[in-house]
Amino acid sequence: MGALVLIGTLVWAFSPRPLEVETDILTRGRFERSVEDDGWTRLRDRYIVSAPLSGELSRLSLREGDVVEQGDVIALLSPVSPSLLDEREVQIQRERIRVLQAQSLAAETVVDRARIAMMQAQTDARRDEALHERHFISSAQRDTTQLALDLRDQELRSAQHQAQAARHALAEAQALLSESARAARKTRTVWPVRSPARGSVLRLPQQSEVVIPIGTPILEIGDTRRLEAVVDLLTEDAAQVREGMRAQLLNWGGGALDASVRRIEPSAVTKVSALGVEEQRVNVVLDILSPAEQWPTMGDGFRVGVRIPVQVAEEALSAPIGAIFPFGARHALFMVRAGHAELKEVDMITRNASRAWLREGPDSGTEVILYPPPSLKNGDRVTRLER
C-alpha cells in the first residue's frame, strides 16, 4: 500500500503542470469595423473682407469673437491725405500760382490777337472773293487770301489750346494748395466697409489705423454655428468610405456628436508621418448632424476624433483579436475543453481593433485562449489564469 502511494506521488510530482492561460469567450451580436483618425473642424463659409480701395483705415473697434450682422459697418476708409506743405513751400506755391496766372493772362492775350488776325483774314477773303467774281483779281490772288485765312484759323486754335493748358496748370497749382489746407483741417470724406454676412469676427490682420492698398485683408468673418469636420485618411481607408455614411466625432472636449460624410475629395496629397514614412492621404468632409446646442464651445480649427463605420453586421460571431493567429492559409484559435487546449481552424472575414468576425467556428459562449504561447500544443492541459 505504501508503495502505491509512493508511486502515485512520484507520478504527480513529475507529470507536466497545466499551463496557466488567459481566456475569453466567443460572442454573437453586432460587429462594426470603423475607420478612425484625427481631424479638425472648419467653417463652411468663410469671408475675408478686403479693402475695396486704397486709403487710410481707421482703428477698428471690433475684437475677435464679436458678432456682426449682414450690412453692419465694420471699418471706415478715408482718402490718403496729400503731403503737408510747410510755410516756405506754401509761399513758393503761391508765387507759382501768380506766375501761372500771368501766363494764363498772356495766353488769353495771344488768343485775342489771333482772333483779331482771324477776323482780318476773313474780311480780306470776302473782299477778294467779290473782286474775283468781277474779274478784278486773278484766281491765284484769291487762293492766296484763302490760304492766309486757313493759317489764321490754325493760329487761333493753337492759341486757344495754349490758353486752356495754362488754365489747367493754374487749377492744378491751386488744387494742391487747397488740398494741403484741407488736409491740415482734417476734413475728409469716409468710405464705410460693410459686413457681407452674419458671423463672428475670427481674425483681425489690421487693427490699428494704417494706410493700406486696395485688396488688403481687413478682417475675417464666419458663422461658428455652421461648422464641418475634415479628416485626412489614408487612401486605402478612404476607398472604403462612401458619401452619406454615418460617423461620429469624438474627443473634442464634449460628448460624441453625430455626423455624416458629405464629400470625399478626388485628389490625394503626399504627407510624411511622424516616423518619416511618406503616405498618400485624402480629405473627407463631414457634416455635423447633432444640434448646435450640443457643441456651443466648439469653434473653427478644433481637433476632433473621427470614427466612420465602414462594415457593420448584426448577429455576427466574433472572437477576441488576441485569440486569433495565422494557421497555414487560414486562421485558428485554441478552445478550452475539459481543461485541455483544443485547436480549431476558423475563417476570419475581417477584424476591427478588438474583435475578429468569423464566418464559421465554435458556438457563441465558447471559452478561448488569449495570446496563446508558442509552446502550447493541441491537447495540452491548461488552467484559467485568475485576473
CSV table of C-alpha atoms in Angstrom, one decimal:
chain,number,residue,atom,x,y,z
A,1,MET,CA,0.0,0.0,0.0
A,2,GLY,CA,2.8,2.4,0.9
A,3,ALA,CA,4.5,1.6,-2.4
A,4,LEU,CA,1.4,2.6,-4.4
A,5,VAL,CA,1.2,5.9,-2.5
A,6,LEU,CA,4.9,6.5,-3.3
A,7,ILE,CA,4.4,5.7,-7.0
A,8,GLY,CA,1.4,8.0,-7.2
A,9,THR,CA,3.3,10.8,-5.5
A,10,LEU,CA,6.2,10.4,-7.9
A,11,VAL,CA,3.8,10.4,-10.9
A,12,TRP,CA,2.1,13.6,-9.7
A,13,ALA,CA,5.4,15.3,-9.0
A,14,PHE,CA,7.0,14.6,-12.4
A,15,SER,CA,3.9,15.0,-14.6
A,16,PRO,CA,3.5,18.2,-16.6
A,17,ARG,CA,1.7,21.0,-14.8
A,18,PRO,CA,-1.3,22.7,-16.5
A,19,LEU,CA,-0.3,25.9,-18.4
A,20,GLU,CA,-1.9,29.0,-17.0
A,21,VAL,CA,-3.6,31.0,-19.7
A,22,GLU,CA,-5.9,34.0,-20.1
A,23,THR,CA,-9.3,33.2,-21.6
A,24,ASP,CA,-12.3,35.0,-23.1
A,25,ILE,CA,-15.4,33.8,-24.9
A,26,LEU,CA,-16.9,34.0,-28.3
A,27,THR,CA,-19.9,36.2,-28.7
A,28,ARG,CA,-22.7,36.7,-31.3
A,29,GLY,CA,-24.0,40.2,-31.9
A,30,ARG,CA,-23.4,43.5,-33.7
A,31,PHE,CA,-19.9,43.8,-35.3
A,32,GLU,CA,-18.5,47.1,-36.6
A,33,ARG,CA,-15.3,47.8,-38.4
A,34,SER,CA,-14.5,51.5,-38.5
A,35,VAL,CA,-12.0,53.9,-40.0
A,36,GLU,CA,-10.7,56.2,-37.3
A,37,ASP,CA,-8.3,59.1,-37.4
A,38,ASP,CA,-7.9,62.6,-36.0
A,39,GLY,CA,-9.5,65.5,-37.9
A,40,TRP,CA,-10.3,69.2,-37.4
A,41,THR,CA,-13.3,71.5,-37.7
A,42,ARG,CA,-13.6,74.4,-40.1
A,43,LEU,CA,-16.2,76.9,-41.1
A,44,ARG,CA,-18.5,76.0,-44.0
A,45,ASP,CA,-18.5,79.7,-45.2
A,46,ARG,CA,-15.6,82.0,-44.5
A,47,TYR,CA,-15.5,85.6,-45.6
A,48,ILE,CA,-12.3,87.6,-45.8
A,49,VAL,CA,-13.2,91.3,-46.1
A,50,SER,CA,-10.6,93.3,-48.1
A,51,ALA,CA,-10.2,97.0,-48.7
A,52,PRO,CA,-12.3,98.0,-51.8
A,53,LEU,CA,-9.9,100.9,-52.5
A,54,SER,CA,-6.6,102.3,-51.3
A,55,GLY,CA,-6.9,104.6,-48.3
A,56,GLU,CA,-6.4,105.2,-44.6
A,57,LEU,CA,-8.1,102.6,-42.4
A,58,SER,CA,-9.5,103.9,-39.2
A,59,ARG,CA,-8.8,101.9,-36.0
A,60,LEU,CA,-11.2,99.0,-35.7
A,61,SER,CA,-13.4,98.8,-32.6
A,62,LEU,CA,-14.2,95.1,-33.2
A,63,ARG,CA,-12.4,92.3,-31.4
A,64,GLU,CA,-12.1,88.6,-32.1
A,65,GLY,CA,-15.4,86.9,-31.2
A,66,ASP,CA,-17.6,89.9,-31.7
A,67,VAL,CA,-20.8,89.1,-33.7
A,68,VAL,CA,-21.7,91.3,-36.7
A,69,GLU,CA,-24.9,91.3,-38.8
A,70,GLN,CA,-25.0,91.5,-42.5
A,71,GLY,CA,-24.7,95.1,-43.6
A,72,ASP,CA,-23.1,96.3,-40.4
A,73,VAL,CA,-20.3,98.9,-40.9
A,74,ILE,CA,-17.2,97.1,-39.8
A,75,ALA,CA,-14.5,99.5,-41.0
A,76,LEU,CA,-14.0,103.1,-42.3
A,77,LEU,CA,-11.7,104.1,-45.1
A,78,SER,CA,-10.6,107.6,-45.9
A,79,PRO,CA,-8.7,109.0,-48.9
A,80,VAL,CA,-5.0,109.3,-48.2
A,81,SER,CA,-4.1,112.9,-47.3
A,82,PRO,CA,-1.6,114.7,-49.6
A,83,SER,CA,1.8,115.7,-48.2
A,84,LEU,CA,1.5,118.7,-45.9
A,85,LEU,CA,3.4,121.9,-47.0
A,86,ASP,CA,5.4,123.9,-44.6
A,87,GLU,CA,5.3,127.7,-44.7
A,88,ARG,CA,8.2,128.0,-47.1
A,89,GLU,CA,6.6,125.6,-49.6
A,90,VAL,CA,3.2,127.3,-49.2
A,91,GLN,CA,4.8,130.7,-50.2
A,92,ILE,CA,6.6,129.1,-53.1
A,93,GLN,CA,3.3,127.5,-54.2
A,94,ARG,CA,1.5,130.9,-54.0
A,95,GLU,CA,4.2,132.6,-56.1
A,96,ARG,CA,4.0,129.7,-58.6
A,97,ILE,CA,0.2,130.4,-58.8
A,98,ARG,CA,0.9,134.1,-59.5
A,99,VAL,CA,3.3,133.1,-62.3
A,100,LEU,CA,0.7,130.7,-63.8
A,101,GLN,CA,-2.0,133.4,-63.5
A,102,ALA,CA,0.3,135.8,-65.5
A,103,GLN,CA,1.0,133.1,-68.1
A,104,SER,CA,-2.7,132.4,-68.4
A,105,LEU,CA,-3.4,136.1,-69.0
A,106,ALA,CA,-0.7,136.2,-71.6
A,107,ALA,CA,-2.2,133.2,-73.3
A,108,GLU,CA,-5.6,134.9,-73.4
A,109,THR,CA,-3.9,137.9,-74.9
A,110,VAL,CA,-2.4,135.8,-77.6
A,111,VAL,CA,-5.9,134.3,-78.3
A,112,ASP,CA,-7.3,137.8,-78.6
A,113,ARG,CA,-4.6,138.7,-81.1
A,114,ALA,CA,-5.1,135.5,-83.1
A,115,ARG,CA,-8.9,136.2,-83.1
A,116,ILE,CA,-8.4,139.7,-84.5
A,117,ALA,CA,-6.0,138.4,-87.1
A,118,MET,CA,-8.6,135.8,-88.0
A,119,MET,CA,-11.3,138.4,-88.4
A,120,GLN,CA,-9.0,140.5,-90.6
A,121,ALA,CA,-8.3,137.4,-92.8
A,122,GLN,CA,-12.0,136.7,-93.1
A,123,THR,CA,-12.6,140.3,-94.3
A,124,ASP,CA,-9.8,140.0,-96.8
A,125,ALA,CA,-11.1,136.7,-98.1
A,126,ARG,CA,-14.6,138.1,-98.6
A,127,ARG,CA,-13.3,141.1,-100.4
A,128,ASP,CA,-11.1,139.1,-102.7
A,129,GLU,CA,-13.9,136.7,-103.4
A,130,ALA,CA,-16.1,139.6,-104.5
A,131,LEU,CA,-13.3,141.1,-106.7
A,132,HIS,CA,-12.6,137.7,-108.3
A,133,GLU,CA,-16.3,137.4,-109.2
A,134,ARG,CA,-16.0,140.8,-111.0
A,135,HIS,CA,-12.7,139.7,-112.6
A,136,PHE,CA,-10.7,142.4,-111.0
A,137,ILE,CA,-8.2,140.0,-109.5
A,138,SER,CA,-6.8,136.6,-110.5
A,139,SER,CA,-7.7,133.2,-109.1
A,140,ALA,CA,-4.1,132.9,-107.7
A,141,GLN,CA,-4.5,136.0,-105.6
A,142,ARG,CA,-7.9,134.8,-104.4
A,143,ASP,CA,-6.4,131.4,-103.4
A,144,THR,CA,-3.5,133.2,-101.6
A,145,THR,CA,-6.0,135.1,-99.5
A,146,GLN,CA,-8.0,131.9,-98.7
A,147,LEU,CA,-4.7,130.1,-97.6
A,148,ALA,CA,-4.0,133.1,-95.3
A,149,LEU,CA,-7.4,132.7,-93.8
A,150,ASP,CA,-6.7,129.0,-93.1
A,151,LEU,CA,-3.4,129.8,-91.5
A,152,ARG,CA,-5.0,132.4,-89.2
A,153,ASP,CA,-7.6,129.8,-88.2
A,154,GLN,CA,-4.9,127.3,-87.2
A,155,GLU,CA,-3.1,130.0,-85.3
A,156,LEU,CA,-6.3,130.8,-83.4
A,157,ARG,CA,-6.8,127.2,-82.5
A,158,SER,CA,-3.2,126.8,-81.3
A,159,ALA,CA,-3.6,129.9,-79.1
A,160,GLN,CA,-6.8,128.6,-77.6
A,161,HIS,CA,-5.2,125.3,-76.7
A,162,GLN,CA,-2.2,127.1,-75.1
A,163,ALA,CA,-4.6,129.2,-73.1
A,164,GLN,CA,-6.5,126.1,-72.0
A,165,ALA,CA,-3.3,124.4,-70.9
A,166,ALA,CA,-2.4,127.5,-68.9
A,167,ARG,CA,-5.7,127.4,-67.1
A,168,HIS,CA,-5.3,123.7,-66.2
A,169,ALA,CA,-1.8,124.3,-64.9
A,170,LEU,CA,-3.2,127.2,-62.7
A,171,ALA,CA,-6.1,125.0,-61.5
A,172,GLU,CA,-3.6,122.2,-60.6
A,173,ALA,CA,-1.4,124.5,-58.5
A,174,GLN,CA,-4.5,126.0,-56.8
A,175,ALA,CA,-5.8,122.5,-56.0
A,176,LEU,CA,-2.5,121.4,-54.5
A,177,LEU,CA,-2.6,124.4,-52.2
A,178,SER,CA,-6.2,123.9,-51.2
A,179,GLU,CA,-5.8,120.1,-50.6
A,180,SER,CA,-2.9,120.8,-48.3
A,181,ALA,CA,-5.0,123.3,-46.4
A,182,ARG,CA,-7.9,120.8,-46.3
A,183,ALA,CA,-5.6,118.0,-45.0
A,184,ALA,CA,-4.5,120.3,-42.3
A,185,ARG,CA,-8.1,120.8,-41.2
A,186,LYS,CA,-8.8,117.0,-41.3
A,187,THR,CA,-12.0,117.4,-43.3
A,188,ARG,CA,-12.0,114.3,-45.3
A,189,THR,CA,-14.8,112.0,-46.5
A,190,VAL,CA,-15.0,108.4,-45.3
A,191,TRP,CA,-16.0,105.2,-47.1
A,192,PRO,CA,-17.8,102.6,-45.0
A,193,VAL,CA,-16.9,98.9,-45.4
A,194,ARG,CA,-19.9,96.7,-44.5
A,195,SER,CA,-20.1,93.1,-43.4
A,196,PRO,CA,-21.1,90.7,-46.3
A,197,ALA,CA,-22.8,88.2,-43.9
A,198,ARG,CA,-23.7,87.5,-40.3
A,199,GLY,CA,-21.0,85.9,-38.3
A,200,SER,CA,-18.3,86.2,-35.7
A,201,VAL,CA,-15.0,88.0,-36.1
A,202,LEU,CA,-12.3,85.4,-36.4
A,203,ARG,CA,-9.1,87.3,-37.1
A,204,LEU,CA,-8.1,90.9,-37.4
A,205,PRO,CA,-5.0,91.2,-39.6
A,206,GLN,CA,-5.3,95.0,-39.4
A,207,GLN,CA,-6.5,96.6,-36.1
A,208,SER,CA,-4.7,99.9,-35.7
A,209,GLU,CA,-5.1,102.9,-38.0
A,210,VAL,CA,-2.9,102.4,-41.1
A,211,VAL,CA,-2.7,103.3,-44.8
A,212,ILE,CA,-3.5,100.2,-46.9
A,213,PRO,CA,-3.5,99.5,-50.6
A,214,ILE,CA,-6.6,98.1,-52.4
A,215,GLY,CA,-7.2,94.4,-51.7
A,216,THR,CA,-5.6,94.3,-48.3
A,217,PRO,CA,-7.4,91.9,-45.9
A,218,ILE,CA,-9.1,93.9,-43.1
A,219,LEU,CA,-10.8,91.1,-41.1
A,220,GLU,CA,-12.2,87.6,-41.4
A,221,ILE,CA,-15.8,86.7,-40.6
A,222,GLY,CA,-17.5,83.3,-40.2
A,223,ASP,CA,-20.6,81.8,-38.6
A,224,THR,CA,-19.4,79.4,-36.0
A,225,ARG,CA,-22.8,77.7,-35.9
A,226,ARG,CA,-22.1,76.3,-39.3
A,227,LEU,CA,-19.1,74.0,-38.9
A,228,GLU,CA,-18.0,71.0,-40.7
A,229,ALA,CA,-15.3,68.4,-39.9
A,230,VAL,CA,-12.4,67.4,-42.1
A,231,VAL,CA,-10.2,64.3,-41.7
A,232,ASP,CA,-7.4,63.3,-43.9
A,233,LEU,CA,-7.5,59.5,-44.3
A,234,LEU,CA,-5.0,57.1,-45.9
A,235,THR,CA,-6.2,56.4,-49.4
A,236,GLU,CA,-6.7,52.7,-48.7
A,237,ASP,CA,-9.1,53.7,-45.8
A,238,ALA,CA,-10.8,56.5,-47.8
A,239,ALA,CA,-11.5,54.0,-50.6
A,240,GLN,CA,-13.9,52.2,-48.2
A,241,VAL,CA,-15.8,55.3,-47.3
A,242,ARG,CA,-18.9,56.3,-49.2
A,243,GLU,CA,-20.9,59.6,-49.3
A,244,GLY,CA,-23.8,59.5,-46.9
A,245,MET,CA,-22.2,57.2,-44.4
A,246,ARG,CA,-22.8,58.0,-40.7
A,247,ALA,CA,-19.9,58.9,-38.5
A,248,GLN,CA,-19.1,60.1,-35.0
A,249,LEU,CA,-17.0,63.0,-33.7
A,250,LEU,CA,-15.2,62.2,-30.5
A,251,ASN,CA,-12.5,63.5,-28.2
A,252,TRP,CA,-13.2,67.2,-28.9
A,253,GLY,CA,-13.9,68.1,-25.3
A,254,GLY,CA,-17.5,67.1,-25.1
A,255,GLY,CA,-19.8,64.1,-25.9
A,256,ALA,CA,-19.9,62.2,-29.1
A,257,LEU,CA,-21.6,64.0,-32.0
A,258,ASP,CA,-23.4,62.5,-34.9
A,259,ALA,CA,-22.0,63.3,-38.4
A,260,SER,CA,-22.4,62.3,-42.0
A,261,VAL,CA,-19.9,62.0,-44.8
A,262,ARG,CA,-20.7,64.8,-47.4
A,263,ARG,CA,-17.8,64.6,-49.8
A,264,ILE,CA,-14.6,62.7,-50.5
A,265,GLU,CA,-12.1,65.0,-52.3
A,266,PRO,CA,-10.9,63.5,-55.6
A,267,SER,CA,-7.3,64.4,-55.2
A,268,ALA,CA,-4.8,62.9,-52.6
A,269,VAL,CA,-1.7,64.6,-51.3
A,270,THR,CA,1.6,63.1,-50.1
A,271,LYS,CA,2.4,63.7,-46.4
A,272,VAL,CA,5.2,62.4,-44.2
A,273,SER,CA,4.2,60.7,-41.0
A,274,ALA,CA,5.9,61.1,-37.6
A,275,LEU,CA,8.0,58.1,-38.4
A,276,GLY,CA,9.3,59.7,-41.6
A,277,VAL,CA,7.1,57.5,-43.9
A,278,GLU,CA,5.5,59.0,-47.0
A,279,GLU,CA,1.8,58.5,-47.0
A,280,GLN,CA,-1.0,59.3,-49.5
A,281,ARG,CA,-3.9,60.9,-47.8
A,282,VAL,CA,-7.2,62.4,-49.0
A,283,ASN,CA,-9.6,64.8,-47.2
A,284,VAL,CA,-13.0,63.5,-46.2
A,285,VAL,CA,-15.6,66.3,-45.4
A,286,LEU,CA,-18.3,65.6,-42.8
A,287,ASP,CA,-21.5,67.4,-41.9
A,288,ILE,CA,-22.3,67.7,-38.2
A,289,LEU,CA,-25.8,66.4,-37.6
A,290,SER,CA,-26.1,67.0,-33.9
A,291,PRO,CA,-27.8,70.3,-32.9
A,292,ALA,CA,-25.5,73.2,-32.4
A,293,GLU,CA,-26.7,73.4,-28.8
A,294,GLN,CA,-24.7,70.2,-28.1
A,295,TRP,CA,-21.4,71.8,-29.2
A,296,PRO,CA,-21.6,75.5,-28.2
A,297,THR,CA,-18.0,75.7,-27.2
A,298,MET,CA,-16.5,74.1,-30.3
A,299,GLY,CA,-15.1,76.5,-32.9
A,300,ASP,CA,-13.1,76.8,-36.1
A,301,GLY,CA,-9.9,74.6,-36.2
A,302,PHE,CA,-10.7,72.4,-33.2
A,303,ARG,CA,-9.2,68.9,-33.1
A,304,VAL,CA,-11.7,66.1,-33.2
A,305,GLY,CA,-11.5,62.3,-33.4
A,306,VAL,CA,-13.5,60.9,-36.4
A,307,ARG,CA,-14.9,57.4,-36.4
A,308,ILE,CA,-16.6,56.2,-39.6
A,309,PRO,CA,-18.1,52.6,-39.5
A,310,VAL,CA,-17.4,51.1,-43.0
A,311,GLN,CA,-18.6,47.5,-42.3
A,312,VAL,CA,-21.5,46.5,-40.0
A,313,ALA,CA,-23.0,43.1,-39.3
A,314,GLU,CA,-25.8,42.0,-37.0
A,315,GLU,CA,-25.7,38.6,-35.2
A,316,ALA,CA,-22.1,38.2,-36.2
A,317,LEU,CA,-19.9,35.6,-34.5
A,318,SER,CA,-16.8,37.3,-33.2
A,319,ALA,CA,-13.7,36.3,-31.2
A,320,PRO,CA,-11.2,38.5,-29.3
A,321,ILE,CA,-8.5,39.5,-31.7
A,322,GLY,CA,-5.9,38.2,-29.2
A,323,ALA,CA,-7.2,34.7,-29.6
A,324,ILE,CA,-6.7,34.5,-33.4
A,325,PHE,CA,-3.4,33.6,-35.0
A,326,PRO,CA,-2.4,32.6,-38.6
A,327,PHE,CA,-2.5,28.8,-39.3
A,328,GLY,CA,-1.5,27.9,-42.8
A,329,ALA,CA,-3.7,29.7,-45.3
A,330,ARG,CA,-6.3,30.3,-42.7
A,331,HIS,CA,-6.6,31.3,-39.1
A,332,ALA,CA,-7.0,29.3,-35.9
A,333,LEU,CA,-7.7,29.6,-32.2
A,334,PHE,CA,-7.4,27.4,-29.1
A,335,MET,CA,-10.7,26.4,-27.3
A,336,VAL,CA,-10.8,25.2,-23.7
A,337,ARG,CA,-12.4,21.8,-23.4
A,338,ALA,CA,-12.4,19.9,-20.1
A,339,GLY,CA,-9.2,21.6,-19.0
A,340,HIS,CA,-7.4,20.9,-22.3
A,341,ALA,CA,-6.5,23.2,-25.2
A,342,GLU,CA,-8.2,22.2,-28.4
A,343,LEU,CA,-7.0,23.7,-31.8
A,344,LYS,CA,-9.8,24.9,-34.1
A,345,GLU,CA,-9.4,26.3,-37.6
A,346,VAL,CA,-11.6,29.3,-38.3
A,347,ASP,CA,-12.4,31.5,-41.3
A,348,MET,CA,-12.0,35.2,-40.4
A,349,ILE,CA,-13.9,37.6,-42.6
A,350,THR,CA,-12.4,40.8,-41.2
A,351,ARG,CA,-11.4,42.4,-37.9
A,352,ASN,CA,-11.5,45.7,-36.0
A,353,ALA,CA,-9.4,47.0,-33.2
A,354,SER,CA,-10.6,44.4,-30.6
A,355,ARG,CA,-12.5,41.6,-32.3
A,356,ALA,CA,-12.5,39.4,-35.4
A,357,TRP,CA,-15.6,38.5,-37.4
A,358,LEU,CA,-15.7,34.7,-38.1
A,359,ARG,CA,-17.6,33.2,-40.9
A,360,GLU,CA,-17.8,29.8,-39.1
A,361,GLY,CA,-16.4,28.5,-35.9
A,362,PRO,CA,-17.4,27.3,-32.4
A,363,ASP,CA,-20.7,28.3,-30.8
A,364,SER,CA,-21.2,31.5,-29.0
A,365,GLY,CA,-20.1,31.4,-25.4
A,366,THR,CA,-17.2,29.0,-26.2
A,367,GLU,CA,-14.1,29.8,-24.0
A,368,VAL,CA,-11.0,30.5,-26.0
A,369,ILE,CA,-7.4,31.2,-25.0
A,370,LEU,CA,-6.0,34.7,-25.4
A,371,TYR,CA,-2.5,35.2,-26.7
A,372,PRO,CA,-1.5,31.5,-26.7
A,373,PRO,CA,2.2,31.0,-26.2
A,374,PRO,CA,4.2,29.3,-29.0
A,375,SER,CA,4.8,26.2,-26.8
A,376,LEU,CA,1.1,25.5,-26.5
A,377,LYS,CA,0.0,22.4,-28.4
A,378,ASN,CA,-3.3,20.7,-29.2
A,379,GLY,CA,-4.4,18.7,-26.2
A,380,ASP,CA,-2.1,20.4,-23.6
A,381,ARG,CA,-3.6,20.8,-20.2
A,382,VAL,CA,-4.5,24.4,-19.3
A,383,THR,CA,-5.9,26.2,-16.3
A,384,ARG,CA,-7.5,29.6,-16.3
A,385,LEU,CA,-5.4,32.4,-15.0
A,386,GLU,CA,-7.3,34.4,-12.5
A,387,ARG,CA,-7.2,38.1,-13.3
